XYZ file of C-alpha atoms in Angstrom:
118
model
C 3.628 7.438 21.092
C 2.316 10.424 19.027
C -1.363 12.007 18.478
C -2.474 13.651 15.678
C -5.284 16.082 15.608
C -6.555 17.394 12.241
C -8.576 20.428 11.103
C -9.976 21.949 8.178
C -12.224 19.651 6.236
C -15.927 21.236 4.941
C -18.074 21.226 1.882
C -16.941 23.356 -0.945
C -18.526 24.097 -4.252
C -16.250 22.906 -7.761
C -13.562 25.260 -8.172
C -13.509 25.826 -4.756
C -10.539 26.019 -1.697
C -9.555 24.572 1.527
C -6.728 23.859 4.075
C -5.791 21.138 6.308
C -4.297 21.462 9.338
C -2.269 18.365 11.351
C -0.887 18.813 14.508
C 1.492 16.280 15.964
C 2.367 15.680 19.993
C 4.341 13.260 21.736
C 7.420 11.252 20.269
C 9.110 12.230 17.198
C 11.836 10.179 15.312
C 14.753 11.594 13.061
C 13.392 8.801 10.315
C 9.855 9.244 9.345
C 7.120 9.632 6.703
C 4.694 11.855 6.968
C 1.455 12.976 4.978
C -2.137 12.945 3.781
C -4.053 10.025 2.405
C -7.446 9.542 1.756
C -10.396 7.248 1.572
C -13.611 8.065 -0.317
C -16.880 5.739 0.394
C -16.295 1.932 -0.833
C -12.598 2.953 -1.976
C -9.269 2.327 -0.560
C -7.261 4.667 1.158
C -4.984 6.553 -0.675
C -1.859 8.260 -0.508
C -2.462 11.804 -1.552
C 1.071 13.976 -0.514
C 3.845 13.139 1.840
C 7.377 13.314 2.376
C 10.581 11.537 4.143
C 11.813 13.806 6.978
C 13.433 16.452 5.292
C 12.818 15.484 2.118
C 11.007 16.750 -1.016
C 7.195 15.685 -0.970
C 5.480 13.071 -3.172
C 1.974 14.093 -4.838
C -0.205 11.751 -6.483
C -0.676 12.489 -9.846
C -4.815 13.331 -9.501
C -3.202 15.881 -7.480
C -0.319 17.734 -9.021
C -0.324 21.022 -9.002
C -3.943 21.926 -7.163
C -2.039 20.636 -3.411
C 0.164 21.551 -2.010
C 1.598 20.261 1.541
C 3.771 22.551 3.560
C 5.173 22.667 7.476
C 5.256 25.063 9.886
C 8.599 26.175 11.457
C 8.572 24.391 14.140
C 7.851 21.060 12.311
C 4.975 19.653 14.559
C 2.153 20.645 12.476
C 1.679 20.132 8.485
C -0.737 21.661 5.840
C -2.553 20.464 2.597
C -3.896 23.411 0.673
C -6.369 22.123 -1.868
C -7.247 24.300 -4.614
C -9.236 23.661 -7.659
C -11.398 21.341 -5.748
C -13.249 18.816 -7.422
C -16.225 16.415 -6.661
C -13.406 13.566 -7.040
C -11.951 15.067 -4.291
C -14.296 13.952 -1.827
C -13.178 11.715 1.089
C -11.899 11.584 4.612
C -8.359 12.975 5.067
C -5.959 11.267 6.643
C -2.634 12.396 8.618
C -0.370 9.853 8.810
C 2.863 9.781 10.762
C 5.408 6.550 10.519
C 8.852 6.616 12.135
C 11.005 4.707 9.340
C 12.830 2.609 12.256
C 12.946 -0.716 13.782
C 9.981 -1.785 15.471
C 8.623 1.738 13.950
C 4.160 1.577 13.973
C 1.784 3.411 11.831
C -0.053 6.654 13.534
C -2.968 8.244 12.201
C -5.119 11.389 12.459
C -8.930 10.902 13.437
C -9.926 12.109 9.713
C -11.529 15.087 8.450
C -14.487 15.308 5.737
C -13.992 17.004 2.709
C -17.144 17.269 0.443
C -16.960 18.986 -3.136
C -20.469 19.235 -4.418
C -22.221 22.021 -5.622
């Protein structure tokens, strides 16, 4: 199994900056997926950056170029840097971890608040 912690989230003014944190313990797989969605109140969730193992990493387009998802060397925690924050922005962020194998289950972070409003 595998836990994921998250840090990071806060209200921010327009314009403004913040960085997610994910940190990920347990079992890890050689297949996987692994990024950020988000949900905002009364919306579905929504995938916002993520990647296939290695792999280069998928933004959605209300995204490109303000985020920007990175890892650390050691590969068990990942980033989102948001920049250029808007009100639109505002949601719960999600990590989410899924091992591309058989029998392979969805794992996700607790959530974080991010609130853009001046």
């Amino acid at each position: 199994q595998v836990q994921l912690v998250e840090s990071g989230g806060g209200l921010v003014q327009p314009g403004g900056f913040l960085k997610l944190s994910c940190s990920a313990s347990g079992s890890t797989f050689s297949l996987y997926f692994m990024g950020w969605y988000r949900q905002a109140p009364g919306k579905q969730r929504e995938l916002v950056a993520g990647f296939i193992s290695d792999g280069s990493t998928n933004y959605a387009d209300s995204v490109k170029g303000r985020f920007t998802l990175s890892r650390d060397s050691g590969k068990n925690t990942v980033y989102l840097q948001m920049n250029s924050l808007q009100p639109e922005d505002t949601a719960v962020y999600y990590c989410n971890y899924r091992p591309l194998t058989r029998g392979g289950r969805d794992y996700w972070g607790q959530g974080t608040q991010v609130t853009v409003s001046t």
